[in-house]
Each structure stands twice: as C-alpha cells, then as structure tokens.
XYZ file of C-alpha atoms in Angstrom:
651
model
C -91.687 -136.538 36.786
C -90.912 -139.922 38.183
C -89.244 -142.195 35.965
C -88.539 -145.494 37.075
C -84.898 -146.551 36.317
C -82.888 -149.951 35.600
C -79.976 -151.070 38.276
C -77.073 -153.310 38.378
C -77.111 -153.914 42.117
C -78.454 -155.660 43.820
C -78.290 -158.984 41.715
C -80.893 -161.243 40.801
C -85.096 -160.208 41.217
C -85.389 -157.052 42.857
C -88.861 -155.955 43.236
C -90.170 -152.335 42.593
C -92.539 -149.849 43.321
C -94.508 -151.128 39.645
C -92.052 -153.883 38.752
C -89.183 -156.065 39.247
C -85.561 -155.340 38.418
C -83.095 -158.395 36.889
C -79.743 -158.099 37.392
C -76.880 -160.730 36.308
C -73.414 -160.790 36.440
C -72.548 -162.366 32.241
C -69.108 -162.654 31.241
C -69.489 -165.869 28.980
C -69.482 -165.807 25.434
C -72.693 -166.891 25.304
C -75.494 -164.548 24.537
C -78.101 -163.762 27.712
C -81.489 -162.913 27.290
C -84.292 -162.755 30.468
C -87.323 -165.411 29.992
C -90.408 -164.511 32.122
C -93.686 -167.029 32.444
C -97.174 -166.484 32.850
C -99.430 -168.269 35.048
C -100.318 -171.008 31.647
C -96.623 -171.776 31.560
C -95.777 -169.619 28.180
C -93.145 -167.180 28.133
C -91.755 -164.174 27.019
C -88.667 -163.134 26.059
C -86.479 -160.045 26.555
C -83.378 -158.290 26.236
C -81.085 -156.988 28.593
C -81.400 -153.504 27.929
C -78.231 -152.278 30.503
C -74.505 -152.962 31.019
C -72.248 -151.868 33.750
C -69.159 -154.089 33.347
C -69.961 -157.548 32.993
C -73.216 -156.996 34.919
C -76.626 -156.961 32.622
C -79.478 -155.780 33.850
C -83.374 -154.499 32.578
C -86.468 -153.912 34.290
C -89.568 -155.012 33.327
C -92.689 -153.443 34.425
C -95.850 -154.930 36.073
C -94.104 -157.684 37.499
C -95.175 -158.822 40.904
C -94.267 -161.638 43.493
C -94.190 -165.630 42.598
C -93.690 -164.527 39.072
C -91.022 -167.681 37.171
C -88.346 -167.032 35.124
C -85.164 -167.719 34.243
C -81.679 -166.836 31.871
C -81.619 -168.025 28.214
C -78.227 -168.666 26.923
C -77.589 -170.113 23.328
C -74.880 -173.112 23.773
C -74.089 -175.793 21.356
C -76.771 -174.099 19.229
C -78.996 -174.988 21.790
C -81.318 -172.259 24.099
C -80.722 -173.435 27.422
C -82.253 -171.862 30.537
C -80.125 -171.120 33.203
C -81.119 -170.655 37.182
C -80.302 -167.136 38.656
C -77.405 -167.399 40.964
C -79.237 -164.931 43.086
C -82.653 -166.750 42.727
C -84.387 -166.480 46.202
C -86.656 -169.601 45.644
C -87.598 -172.316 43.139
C -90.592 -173.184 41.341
C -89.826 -177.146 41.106
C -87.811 -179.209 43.384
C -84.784 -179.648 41.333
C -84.322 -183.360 39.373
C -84.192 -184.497 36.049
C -83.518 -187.120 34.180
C -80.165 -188.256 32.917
C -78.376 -187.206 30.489
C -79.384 -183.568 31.052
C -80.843 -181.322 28.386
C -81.644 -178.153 27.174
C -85.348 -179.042 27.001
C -84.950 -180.535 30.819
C -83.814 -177.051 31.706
C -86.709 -175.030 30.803
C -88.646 -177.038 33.948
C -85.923 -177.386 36.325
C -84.441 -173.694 35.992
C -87.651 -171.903 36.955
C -86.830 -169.407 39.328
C -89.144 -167.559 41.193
C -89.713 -163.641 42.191
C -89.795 -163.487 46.072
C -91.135 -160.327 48.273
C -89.181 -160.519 51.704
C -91.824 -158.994 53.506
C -92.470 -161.248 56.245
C -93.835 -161.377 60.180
C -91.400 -161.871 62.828
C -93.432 -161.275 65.089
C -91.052 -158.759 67.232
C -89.315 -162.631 68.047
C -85.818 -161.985 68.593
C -82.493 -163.909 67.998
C -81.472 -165.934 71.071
C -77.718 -164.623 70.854
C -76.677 -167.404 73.163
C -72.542 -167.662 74.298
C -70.714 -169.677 72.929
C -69.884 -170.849 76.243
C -73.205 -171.977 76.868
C -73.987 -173.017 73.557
C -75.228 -176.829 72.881
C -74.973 -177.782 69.183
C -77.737 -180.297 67.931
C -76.894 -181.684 64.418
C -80.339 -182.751 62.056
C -81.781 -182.939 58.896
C -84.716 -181.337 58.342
C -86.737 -183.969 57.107
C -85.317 -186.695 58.671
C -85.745 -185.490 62.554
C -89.662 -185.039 62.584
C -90.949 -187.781 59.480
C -91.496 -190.543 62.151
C -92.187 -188.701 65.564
C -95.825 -189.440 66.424
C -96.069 -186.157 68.605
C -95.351 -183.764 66.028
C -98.542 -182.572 63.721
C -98.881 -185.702 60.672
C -99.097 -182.863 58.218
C -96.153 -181.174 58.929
C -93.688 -184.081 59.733
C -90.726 -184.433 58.133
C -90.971 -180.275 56.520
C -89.878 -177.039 57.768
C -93.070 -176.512 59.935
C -92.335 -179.867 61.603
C -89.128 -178.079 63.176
C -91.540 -175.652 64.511
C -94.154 -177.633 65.758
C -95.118 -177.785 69.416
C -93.838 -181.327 70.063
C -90.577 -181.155 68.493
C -89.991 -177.553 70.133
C -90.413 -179.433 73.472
C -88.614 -182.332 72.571
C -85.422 -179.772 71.898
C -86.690 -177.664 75.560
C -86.128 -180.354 77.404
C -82.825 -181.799 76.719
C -81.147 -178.398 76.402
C -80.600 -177.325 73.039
C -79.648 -174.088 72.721
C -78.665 -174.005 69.428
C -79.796 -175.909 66.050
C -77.479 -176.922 63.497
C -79.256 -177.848 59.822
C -78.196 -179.742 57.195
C -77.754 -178.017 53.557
C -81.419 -176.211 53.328
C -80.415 -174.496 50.167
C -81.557 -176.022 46.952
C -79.687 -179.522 46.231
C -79.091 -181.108 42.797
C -78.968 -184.878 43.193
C -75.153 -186.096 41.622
C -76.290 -188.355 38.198
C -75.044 -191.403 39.095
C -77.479 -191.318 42.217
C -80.532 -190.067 39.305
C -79.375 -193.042 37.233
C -80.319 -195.346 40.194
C -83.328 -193.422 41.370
C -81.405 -192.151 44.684
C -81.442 -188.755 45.704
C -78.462 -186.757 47.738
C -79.950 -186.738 51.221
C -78.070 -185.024 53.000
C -77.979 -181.811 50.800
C -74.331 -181.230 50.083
C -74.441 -180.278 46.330
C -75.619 -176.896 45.944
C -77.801 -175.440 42.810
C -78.845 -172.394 44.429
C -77.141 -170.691 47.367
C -80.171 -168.479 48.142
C -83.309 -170.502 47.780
C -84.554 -172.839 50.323
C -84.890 -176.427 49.035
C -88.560 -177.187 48.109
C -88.268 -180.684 48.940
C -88.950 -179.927 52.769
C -91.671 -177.351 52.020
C -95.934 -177.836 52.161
C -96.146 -175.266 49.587
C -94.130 -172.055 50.324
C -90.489 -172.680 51.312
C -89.354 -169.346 51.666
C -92.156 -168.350 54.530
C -92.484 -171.899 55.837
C -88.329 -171.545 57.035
C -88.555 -168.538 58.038
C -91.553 -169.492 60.144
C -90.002 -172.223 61.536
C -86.986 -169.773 62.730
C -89.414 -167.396 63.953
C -91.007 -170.496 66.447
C -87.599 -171.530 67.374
C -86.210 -167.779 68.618
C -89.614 -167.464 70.019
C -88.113 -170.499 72.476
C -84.631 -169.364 72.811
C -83.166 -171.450 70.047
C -80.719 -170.648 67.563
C -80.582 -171.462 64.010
C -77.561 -172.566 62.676
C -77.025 -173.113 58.398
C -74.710 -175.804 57.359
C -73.712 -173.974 54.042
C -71.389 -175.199 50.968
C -69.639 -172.558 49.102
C -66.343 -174.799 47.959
C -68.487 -176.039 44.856
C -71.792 -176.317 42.818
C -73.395 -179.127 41.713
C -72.132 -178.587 38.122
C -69.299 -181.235 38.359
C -66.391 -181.102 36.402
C -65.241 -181.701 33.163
C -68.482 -182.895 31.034
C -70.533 -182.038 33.698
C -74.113 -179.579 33.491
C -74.431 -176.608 33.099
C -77.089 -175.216 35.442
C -75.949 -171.605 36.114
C -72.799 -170.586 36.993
C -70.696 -172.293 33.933
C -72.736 -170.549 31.365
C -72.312 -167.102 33.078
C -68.814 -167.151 33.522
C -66.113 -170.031 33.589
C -64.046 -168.221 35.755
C -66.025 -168.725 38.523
C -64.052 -171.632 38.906
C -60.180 -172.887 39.230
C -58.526 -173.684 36.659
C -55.234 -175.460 36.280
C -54.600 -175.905 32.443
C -58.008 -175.568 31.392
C -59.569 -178.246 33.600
C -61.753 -177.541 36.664
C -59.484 -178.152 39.998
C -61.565 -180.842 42.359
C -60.000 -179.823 45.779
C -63.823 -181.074 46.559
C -63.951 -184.262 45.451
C -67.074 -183.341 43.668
C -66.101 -182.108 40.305
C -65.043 -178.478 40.655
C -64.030 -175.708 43.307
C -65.728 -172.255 44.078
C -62.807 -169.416 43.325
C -63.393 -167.000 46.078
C -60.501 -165.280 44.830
C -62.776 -164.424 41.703
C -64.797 -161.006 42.738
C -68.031 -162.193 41.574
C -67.621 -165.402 43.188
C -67.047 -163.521 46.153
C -69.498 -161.436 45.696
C -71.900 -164.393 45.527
C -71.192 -165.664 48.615
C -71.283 -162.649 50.660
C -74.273 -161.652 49.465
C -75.581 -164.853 50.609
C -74.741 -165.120 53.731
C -75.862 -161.490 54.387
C -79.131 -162.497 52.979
C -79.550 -165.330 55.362
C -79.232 -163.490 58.232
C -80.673 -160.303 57.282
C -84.167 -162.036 55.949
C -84.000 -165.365 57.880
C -82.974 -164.118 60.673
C -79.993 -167.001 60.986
C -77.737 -167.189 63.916
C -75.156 -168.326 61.878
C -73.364 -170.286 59.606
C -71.098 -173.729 59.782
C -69.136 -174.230 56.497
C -68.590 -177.192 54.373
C -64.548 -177.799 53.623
C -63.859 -174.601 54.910
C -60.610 -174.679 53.658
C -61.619 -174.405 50.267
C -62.818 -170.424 51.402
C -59.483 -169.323 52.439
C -57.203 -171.163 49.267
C -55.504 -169.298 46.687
C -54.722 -171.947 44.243
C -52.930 -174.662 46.680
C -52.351 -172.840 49.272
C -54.049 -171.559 52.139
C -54.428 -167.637 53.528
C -55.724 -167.311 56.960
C -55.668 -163.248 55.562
C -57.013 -163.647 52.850
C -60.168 -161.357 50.842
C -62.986 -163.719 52.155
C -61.626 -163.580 55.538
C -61.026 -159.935 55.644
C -64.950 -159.570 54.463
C -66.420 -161.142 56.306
C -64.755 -159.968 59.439
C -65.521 -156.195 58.548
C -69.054 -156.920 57.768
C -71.340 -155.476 60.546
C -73.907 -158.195 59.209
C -72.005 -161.355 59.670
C -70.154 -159.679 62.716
C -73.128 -160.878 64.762
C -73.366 -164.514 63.994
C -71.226 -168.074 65.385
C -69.312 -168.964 62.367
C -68.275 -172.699 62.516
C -65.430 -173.968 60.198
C -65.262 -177.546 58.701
C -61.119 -176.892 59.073
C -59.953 -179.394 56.057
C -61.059 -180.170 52.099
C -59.124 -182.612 50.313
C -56.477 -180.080 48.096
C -52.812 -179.603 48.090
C -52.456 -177.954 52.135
C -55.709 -179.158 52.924
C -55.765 -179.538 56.660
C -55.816 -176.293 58.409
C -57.397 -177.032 62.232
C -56.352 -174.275 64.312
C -55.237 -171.875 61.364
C -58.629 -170.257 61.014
C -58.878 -166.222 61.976
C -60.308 -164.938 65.234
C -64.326 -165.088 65.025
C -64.155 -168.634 63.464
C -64.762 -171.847 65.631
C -63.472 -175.072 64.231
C -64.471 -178.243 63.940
C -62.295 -180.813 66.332
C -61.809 -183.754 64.472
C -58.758 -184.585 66.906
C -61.128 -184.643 69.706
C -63.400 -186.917 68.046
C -60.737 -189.335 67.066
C -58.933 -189.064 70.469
C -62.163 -189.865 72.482
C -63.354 -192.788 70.331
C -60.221 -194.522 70.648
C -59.356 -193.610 74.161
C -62.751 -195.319 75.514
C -62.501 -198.553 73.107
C -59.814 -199.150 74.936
C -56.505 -198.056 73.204
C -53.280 -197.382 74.680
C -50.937 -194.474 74.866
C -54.291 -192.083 74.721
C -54.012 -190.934 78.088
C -51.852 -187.399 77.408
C -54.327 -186.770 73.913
C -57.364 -187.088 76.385
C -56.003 -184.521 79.196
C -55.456 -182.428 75.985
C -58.655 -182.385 74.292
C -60.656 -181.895 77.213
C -58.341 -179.047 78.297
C -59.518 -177.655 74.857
C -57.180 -178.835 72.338
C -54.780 -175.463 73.482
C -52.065 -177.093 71.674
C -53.677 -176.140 68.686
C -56.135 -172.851 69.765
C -54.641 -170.856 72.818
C -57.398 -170.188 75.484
C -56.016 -166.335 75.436
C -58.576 -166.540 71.945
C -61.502 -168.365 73.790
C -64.107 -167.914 73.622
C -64.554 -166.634 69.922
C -61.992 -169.398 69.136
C -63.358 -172.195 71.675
C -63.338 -175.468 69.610
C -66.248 -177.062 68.261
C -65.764 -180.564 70.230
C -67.931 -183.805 68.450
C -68.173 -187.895 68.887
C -70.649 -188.469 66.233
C -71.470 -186.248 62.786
C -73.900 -186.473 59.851
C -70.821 -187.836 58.360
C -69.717 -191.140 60.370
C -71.497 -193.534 62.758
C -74.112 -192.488 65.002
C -73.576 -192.802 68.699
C -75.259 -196.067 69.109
C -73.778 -197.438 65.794
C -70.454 -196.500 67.608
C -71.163 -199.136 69.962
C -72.863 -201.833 67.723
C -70.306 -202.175 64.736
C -66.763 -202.833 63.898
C -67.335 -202.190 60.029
C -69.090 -200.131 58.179
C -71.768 -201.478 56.525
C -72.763 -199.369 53.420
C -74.337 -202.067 50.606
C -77.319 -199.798 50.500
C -75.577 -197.124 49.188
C -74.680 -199.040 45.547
C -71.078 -198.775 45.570
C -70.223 -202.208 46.914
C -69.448 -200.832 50.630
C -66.131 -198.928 49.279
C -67.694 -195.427 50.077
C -67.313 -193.767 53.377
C -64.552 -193.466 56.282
C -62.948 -196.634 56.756
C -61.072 -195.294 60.267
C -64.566 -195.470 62.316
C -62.565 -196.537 66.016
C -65.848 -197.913 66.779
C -66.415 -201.707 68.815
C -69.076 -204.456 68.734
C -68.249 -205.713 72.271
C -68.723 -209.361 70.710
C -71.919 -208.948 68.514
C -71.817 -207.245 64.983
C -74.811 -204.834 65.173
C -78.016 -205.770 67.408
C -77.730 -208.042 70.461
C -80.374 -209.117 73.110
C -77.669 -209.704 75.165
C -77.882 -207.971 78.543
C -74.293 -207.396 79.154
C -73.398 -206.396 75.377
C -75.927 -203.882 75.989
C -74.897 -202.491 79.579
C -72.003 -202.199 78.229
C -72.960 -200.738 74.982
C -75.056 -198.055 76.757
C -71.932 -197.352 79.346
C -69.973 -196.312 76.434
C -72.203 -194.050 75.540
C -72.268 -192.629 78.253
C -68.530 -192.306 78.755
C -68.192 -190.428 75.504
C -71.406 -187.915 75.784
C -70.025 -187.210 79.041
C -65.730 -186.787 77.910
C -68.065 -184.269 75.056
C -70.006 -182.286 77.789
C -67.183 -181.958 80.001
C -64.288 -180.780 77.909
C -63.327 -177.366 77.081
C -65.441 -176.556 74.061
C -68.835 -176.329 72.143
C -70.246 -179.326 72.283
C -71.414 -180.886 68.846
C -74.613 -183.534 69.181
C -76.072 -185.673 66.323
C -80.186 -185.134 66.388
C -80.594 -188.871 66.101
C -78.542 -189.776 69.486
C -80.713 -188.778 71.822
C -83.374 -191.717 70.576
C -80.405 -194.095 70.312
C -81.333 -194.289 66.430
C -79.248 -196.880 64.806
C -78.505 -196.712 60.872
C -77.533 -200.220 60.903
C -73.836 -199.542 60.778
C -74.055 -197.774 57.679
C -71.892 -194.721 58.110
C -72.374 -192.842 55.063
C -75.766 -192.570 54.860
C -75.715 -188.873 52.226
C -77.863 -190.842 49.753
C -80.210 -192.808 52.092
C -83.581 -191.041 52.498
C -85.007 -193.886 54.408
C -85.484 -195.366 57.958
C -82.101 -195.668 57.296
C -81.187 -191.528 57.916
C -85.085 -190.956 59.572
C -84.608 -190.676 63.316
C -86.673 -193.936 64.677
C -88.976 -192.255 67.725
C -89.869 -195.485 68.745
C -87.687 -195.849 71.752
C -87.299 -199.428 74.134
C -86.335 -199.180 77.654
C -82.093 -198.364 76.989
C -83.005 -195.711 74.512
C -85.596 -193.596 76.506
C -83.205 -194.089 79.841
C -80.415 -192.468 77.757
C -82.316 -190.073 76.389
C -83.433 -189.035 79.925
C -80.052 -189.432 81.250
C -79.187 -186.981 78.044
C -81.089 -184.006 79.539
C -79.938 -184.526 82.364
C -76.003 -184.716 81.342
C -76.890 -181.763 79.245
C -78.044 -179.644 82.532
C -75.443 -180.772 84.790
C -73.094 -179.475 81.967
C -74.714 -175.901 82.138
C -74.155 -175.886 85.584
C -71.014 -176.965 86.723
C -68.972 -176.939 83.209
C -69.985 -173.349 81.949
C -68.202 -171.081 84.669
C -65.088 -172.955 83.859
C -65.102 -172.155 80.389
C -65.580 -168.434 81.198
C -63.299 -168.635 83.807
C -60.515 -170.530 81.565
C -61.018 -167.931 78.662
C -59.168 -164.700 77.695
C -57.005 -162.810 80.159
C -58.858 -164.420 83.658
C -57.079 -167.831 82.361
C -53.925 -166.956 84.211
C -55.128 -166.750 87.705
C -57.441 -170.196 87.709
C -55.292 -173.804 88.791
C -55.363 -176.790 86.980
C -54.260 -180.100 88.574
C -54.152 -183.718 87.309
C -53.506 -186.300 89.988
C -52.822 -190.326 90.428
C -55.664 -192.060 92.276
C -52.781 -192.105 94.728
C -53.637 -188.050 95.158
C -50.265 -188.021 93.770
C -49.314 -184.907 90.871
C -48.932 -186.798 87.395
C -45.391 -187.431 86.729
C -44.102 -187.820 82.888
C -43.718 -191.390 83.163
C -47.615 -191.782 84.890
C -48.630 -189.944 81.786
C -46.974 -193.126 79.435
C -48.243 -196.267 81.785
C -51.634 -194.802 84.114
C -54.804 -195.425 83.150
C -56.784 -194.121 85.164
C -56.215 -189.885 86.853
C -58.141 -187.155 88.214
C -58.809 -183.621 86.933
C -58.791 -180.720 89.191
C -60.045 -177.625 88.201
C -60.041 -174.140 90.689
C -61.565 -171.063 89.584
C -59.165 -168.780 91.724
C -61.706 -167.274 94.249
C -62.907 -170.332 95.448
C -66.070 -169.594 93.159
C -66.334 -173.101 91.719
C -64.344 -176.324 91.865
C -64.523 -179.399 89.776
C -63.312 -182.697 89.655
C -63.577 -184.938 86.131
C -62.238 -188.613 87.163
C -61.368 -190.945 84.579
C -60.702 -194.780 84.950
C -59.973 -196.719 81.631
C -58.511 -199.759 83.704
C -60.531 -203.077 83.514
C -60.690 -202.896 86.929
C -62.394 -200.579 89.458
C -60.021 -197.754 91.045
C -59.898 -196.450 94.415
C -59.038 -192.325 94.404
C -58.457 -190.260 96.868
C -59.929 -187.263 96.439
C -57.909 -183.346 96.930
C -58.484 -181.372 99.719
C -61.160 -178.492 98.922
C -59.429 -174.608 100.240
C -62.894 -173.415 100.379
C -65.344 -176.364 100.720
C -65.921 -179.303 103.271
C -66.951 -182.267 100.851
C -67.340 -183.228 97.116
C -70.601 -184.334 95.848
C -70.912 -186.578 93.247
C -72.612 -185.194 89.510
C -72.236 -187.737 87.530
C -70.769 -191.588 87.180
C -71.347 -193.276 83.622
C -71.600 -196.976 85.517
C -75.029 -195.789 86.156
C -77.891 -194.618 84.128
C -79.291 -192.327 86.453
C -78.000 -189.093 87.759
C -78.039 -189.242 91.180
C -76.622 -187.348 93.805
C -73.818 -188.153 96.855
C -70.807 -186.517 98.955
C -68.032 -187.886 99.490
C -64.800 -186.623 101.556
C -61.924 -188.469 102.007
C -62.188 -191.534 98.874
C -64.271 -192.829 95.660
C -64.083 -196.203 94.727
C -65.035 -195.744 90.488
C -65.654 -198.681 88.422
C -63.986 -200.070 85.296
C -64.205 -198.414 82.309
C -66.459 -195.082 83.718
C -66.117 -191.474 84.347
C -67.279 -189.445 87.357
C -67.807 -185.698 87.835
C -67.845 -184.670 91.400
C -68.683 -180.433 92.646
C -67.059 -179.439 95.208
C -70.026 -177.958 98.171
C-alpha cells in the first residue's frame, strides 16, 4: 500500500508525486486556514489538518504547478490573506492602493506553486577568485531599458541581462562577476504609493524567495534562472544583493503582509514596539529560530536552484546583533559557515545598519568580505584635493590592513568602491557639489549629505573643454586608485557610459532616465568607456599576482617600498607635508614588480624611478593625464603631471 503522507519540512509548496504539500510555521493567535484558486479566480478553503510545534501543515491532492494560493488569517474580524514566507513566486507584481486592506490582500497575496525542474544546460558556475574578481553593480531593469543593441523585447527584464549584446558589452570590459540589485519581490513604502512612485531600487522585501515580477515577460522564476544560465555559460558570476534586516511590513501601524500575522516574534521588540535599527520600520530577529530558519533556507535555495554565486547583504550588521549589540560568533554566523551549501559562494557584507554598535567594518568572521566605505571616502577626498590624506591613501590601497590583516586575504580581501547604487555616480562625482534630489518629493532633505564630490567651476553639465578634461581626468584618477589597490574592486553598471543622474544621489525611488543607464554615449563617454576595458585588463595583469602574492602566509617574504620623487624612503614628517610619492611593490623572486606613482601637487613632478634587482627598465601601464593606454619605458626619470597617477611594470 502506498499512502501518501503530510510533512512539516520543508516549508511553504512542496510538490508531490499526486499533489502539493503546505507547510507554515503559525504561532499567532490568529487562526490559519490554506486558500487555493482555480484557474476562474474562485477559491477553496481548507484546514490545516497537521501540527508539529508551531508548524501547520496539510496536503492536498491533485495539485500541480502555477497553482495560486495563499494563508487566511481572521484579524480585526477581518479574513485577510497572507503571502507564504516560503512562496517561490508571485502571481501579481506586488502594489496596492493606500490604506491597505483585507480585500486588497486577496489580489496582492497570491502566491504561486513552482516546480524547480529546470535546464542548465550542463553550464557551470564560473567560481572565479576573489583575487581576480571584478564587481559590476546594476539594476536589472535599469542597465538594458535604453541600450539599442540588446533585443527591444527583452530590454529592461531578466532576459535582457542575457541577451547577446549586453553579454558582450560585460565581455569586453572585464566583468567577471555581476552584482544585482534586490531581485526578490519588493513592496513599494506607502508614502511612495500615495504619490504614485515605486521603490526602485528594491530594498523592501515582501518575499525572500520569489523573484520580483516586475522585471519578468511572463515567467520570472525560469526567465532568472535563464538569464544565470547565459551568464555562467560566459564565465560570469551572479551575485544577489539580498535584505534580511527587515520586511516591508514597517513598524508600528504598519501592514500586515505575512510575517506579522504568523508570528510577532519574528521581530525585536523593546517594550512592545518594533526596534528600527533599519530605519525602515522594523528589524529581522535572527536570533528567533524561525527567523533563522527563514533566511537560511533562502539563501540555500538561491544557490541550490538558481545556481547563484553568491550573496552581498544589506546592513549586514543587523545579521550578527543580539539586541544592541553585535556577535561576530554568533548562530547566523556559525550557520552559515558550517553549511556545505553556502560554503561555496563570495559572501559580501554591507559592514554597518544604523542601531546601538552599528558600525562593525573589519569585525565580520573569516569567509565574509566587507564593504570599504573608508576607501571610498579616503579616495574621493584625497583626489578633490584635500589635505592630510596622503597616509589614509598608502593605507587603503595597501588594503585597509589596519582594519583586515592580509594573513586573512584573500577570503577577507576588502570589497574596495568609489561610486554605489547608493551615492553619486562616477560622472556625477565630477559634475556636482550638492546633491540635487527635488525629484524624489522630500524637498532635497533625503540622501547622504557628505558626497566629497567637486564641480570644477560649473554645477552639473558644462561645454567647457577644460571643465571637462578635467572632469574626465578625475575619473580616471579614481577608477584607477580602485583597480590598483589591494582589494575587490566594486563598479557601478552605469559608469562605464558616463551616465549622469543629474546630481541626484538618491535615486531608490526614481524609475526613470533618471536611474536608466543612458547608452547614448558622446565622444568623453565612449573614450572612457574604452579606456575602462582597458584599465580593467591592465588590472588583471599586473595587479592580480600582487594580491596573491600579498595574501596569507607568502605575505612575509614580498617588499613594499614608498619613496619621495627624490627616490628618497618616506620619512614621518614626508608622510604630513608630500604630496606627491611612489609605491614599490616586489614579489620576492623577482616574479613581478610594480610601481603605482601618485602626484596630487598642482604642479607636474619629476621622480626618479628605483633601481629594478631583476629587470633593465620600467615601462609605463598607465598615466590618467591621458585617455589612452599607451605604452613606454623609461629608466632613469618620469616627469608626471598635476593631479594624475601612473602605473609603470617593471620588464
């Protein structure tokens, strides 16, 4: 006899040999029941008929793939329907109108059954080192809607990161690895539905496992995972930008979409009031098993179906709190390091959230790279011009090592940016002094006020030809500082086309030529973005054997220098009043040596270059005065201009 049986685990839709199993964890006082729809939109209603703790769970026979449903709870007298936690996709792209209500929720909860049967293909995941790894930042939607090259019908969707043209777009200036956006389903916050905005960027989770439908033709669940088939098939990663430190519930008064009417104690509390360590209403408590639970199964389902290469995590800090304070050791940690699943994958750590002990770069366990804000901060201000930067600049592209010691590289290598979603774009970091954020509807108060960004005399766009030199020499000077430092290197999609988002630089709400990358390139734009490619290469080449070399136990026998143009050995004092040394760097066998001169000055600087042990002359990879790469040796002296950087190999 075969008898087919109920089971708690795994949660959510399970299908079945001749049906589909529903699991829920339920430990509200509100009473649960499991609402299924036919193809007419009716539905029926049934119990749960099994318990095993606070998990309920039934299975219902003859249910097959894409069928809806959903959780009925009775609150306020009211039957609201509530979206499975572990819902793999959803029938509508989430909205409503405010205020929400129960009769909203029987549209906007649909869930629907998923079979995770799917083609790879025999593709495989790139599994690129870190040390060779080249982040690219970009929302899904926003990086293909207005490129030309890439198929009309699938621009701006989950296809259009797999299309042909975007594919060799990525090819050819190096990306190894990309980073998404939030790709899991996004509620919009209300006071963004009140004025017909939507949240852009993605950062307001209403269902951890189900791919956002807003970027999908018709089928989001195989249109992703196509796309990340196409992409491995190329030898590039797929990286998740995930948020697990909240839900888009809110706080206090907020909705009540799933989690709240399941169990309140998947959240914080401090005296009965959800804690906001967030700043958007409420906090995950990964302390709470089922909460942890939650977002372990996740992230195992990620990999194991999508085929992810890993993860980079929204306030990280919020993962590793226990109340205020923060646990390096503690369960989530512990988890996910023993997990042979998530063992496999880069996991990238947003280091801070905005609690009690919030800022935590460099405190993160072994496995974990970290976001360098320091590094970002330190290079913006160090090529505007600022004083007193010159020691912070040596450090951050040595690797920030007061904060990480190379001993942990490269599993601990910092994750090294200029520009994020989050912030000015490269070119805006040029082209403003303020931020300029009317668009956004909250009278230009929102977003970072600390930008460290110049004009060089014109507030935005300029047809003036030596604004713009110098604009585009900036640019240069950073992108190369980023490629050249000890690190992973973090790019923003919509640099390499020199997209501008006219100074606005907090764009989360802003789907619009404000956030879509502009294709549309004039003569600066496509030389940088050919000058990009080739940065990106020279980096791969010259850059990457220092980083191995640098790393783990060979660290100790490789020489670093840092000389005066003089050829002199910095001094303490040179370190308060220079501005303008050389970087020597000597893998110990004479394998590789590298030079990284840096001139701040106003004025051009004559150095004289170190004497080689194993090679006759240095030749020349890069100097930002110049938007060309272009090759020349040199023996004895280098005259470098104002305000550049130059990267010489020794041959």
């Amino acid at each position: 006899m075969n008898i087919q049986h109920a089971f708690p685990y795994p949660l959510g839709a399970t299908l079945t040999k001749n049906g589909c199993n529903f699991s829920v964890h339920h430990a509200s006082p509100y009473p649960i029941s499991l609402i299924i729809f036919d193809d007419n939109g009716n539905h029926t209603e049934h119990p749960f008929t099994e318990e095993y703790g606070t998990i309920k769970y039934t299975l219902i026979d003859d249910v097959t793939e894409h069928t809806v449903y959903g959780f009925k709870i009775i609150q306020d007298n009211e039957a609201l329907l509530l979206l499975d936690p572990y819902a793999k996709a959803l029938k509508n792209s989430p909205h409503y109108q405010v205020p929400y209500t129960a009769k909203q929720s029987w549209t906007l909860a649909q869930c629907v059954v998923v079979n995770n049967d799917f083609d790879w293909q025999e593709s495989q995941r790139p599994m690129i080192p870190r040390s060779e790894t080249i982040l690219l930042e970009t929302h899904v939607k926003g990086f293909t809607l207005l490129n030309s090259d890439v198929e009309e019908s699938v621009r701006g969707t989950y296809l259009g990161l797999a299309d042909p043209a975007n594919i060799k777009h990525l090819k050819q200036q190096g990306i190894t690895t990309v980073q998404l956006l939030p790709v899991a389903a996004c509620m919009h916050e209300p006071h963004l539905l009140k004025m017909n905005m939507v949240n852009y960027w993605g950062y307001n989770p209403i269902a951890f496992m189900a791919p956002d439908p807003r970027y999908a033709k018709s089928d989001a669940v195989n249109e992703l995972k196509t796309a990340i088939r196409e992409l491995h098939k190329n030898n590039i990663e797929v990286i998740l930008d995930v948020v697990y430190n909240h839900t888009a519930e809110g706080g206090n008064g907020g909705t009540t979409f799933n989690l709240k009417g399941l169990d309140q104690d998947y959240y914080l509390h401090h005296h009965g009031n959800y804690t906001n360590y967030t700043g958007c209403g409420n906090t995950l408590d990964i302390t709470h098993q089922p909460s942890l639970n939650l977002v372990m199964d996740t992230l195992r389902y990620w990999v194991e179906h999508y085929h992810v290469d890993g993860f980079r995590f929204d306030l990280a800090a919020t993962l590793g709190r226990e109340y205020d304070q923060f646990n390096p050791n503690n369960a989530f940690f512990k988890a996910v390091a023993q997990d042979p699943t998530l063992q496999k994958v880069k996991l990238i750590a947003e280091p801070w959230d905005i609690g009690p002990n919030g800022y935590q770069v460099g405190e993160f366990p072994d496995g974990w790279n970290e976001c360098s804000d320091k590094f970002r901060d330190t290079t913006k201000s160090f090529w505007r011009g600022e004083q007193n930067y010159l020691k912070s600049i040596a450090t951050r592209i040595m690797g920030s090592r007061d904060l990480v010691s190379a001993s942990r590289w490269p599993h601990k290598l910092p994750v090294n940016y200029v520009s994020y979603h989050d912030g000015f774009t490269l070119q805006d970091l040029v082209s403003y002094k303020e931020r300029h954020n009317h668009a956004n509807g909250e009278d230009n108060q929102d977003g970072h006020g600390d930008n460290r960004s110049d004009n060089y005399g014109v507030e935005g766009e300029t047809t003036n030809p030596r604004i713009i030199a110098l604009r585009e020499k900036q640019k240069r000077n950073m992108i190369t500082t980023l490629l050249f430092s000890f690190g992973i290197p973090h790019l923003l999609a919509a640099d390499a086309c020199s997209h501008t988002q006219k100074g606005n630089n907090n764009a989360y709400c802003q789907d619009s030529d404000i956030s879509w990358v502009n294709w549309k390139l004039d003569k600066h734009a496509d030389e940088f973005k050919v000058w990009l490619a080739d940065i990106i290469q020279a980096r791969q080449t010259h850059m990457v054997p220092m980083i191995n070399a640098f790393s783990g136990s060979k660290r100790t026998k490789q020489k670093v220098n840092w000389y005066t143009p003089e050829g002199n050995n910095m001094t303490h004092g040179d370190w308060h009043r220079a501005e303008a040394l050389c970087l020597h760097l000597n893998i110990y066998d004479g394998e590789k040596e590298l030079l990284i001169m840096i001139n701040q000055s106003n004025v051009p600087t004559r150095f004289e270059l170190p004497k080689s042990q194993h090679y006759n002359r240095w030749a020349l990879v890069c100097n930002t005065q110049y938007s060309t790469i272009e090759s020349k040796h040199v023996i004895f002296d280098y005259s470098l201009s104002a305000l550049s950087i130059a990267i010489f190999n020794a041959e």
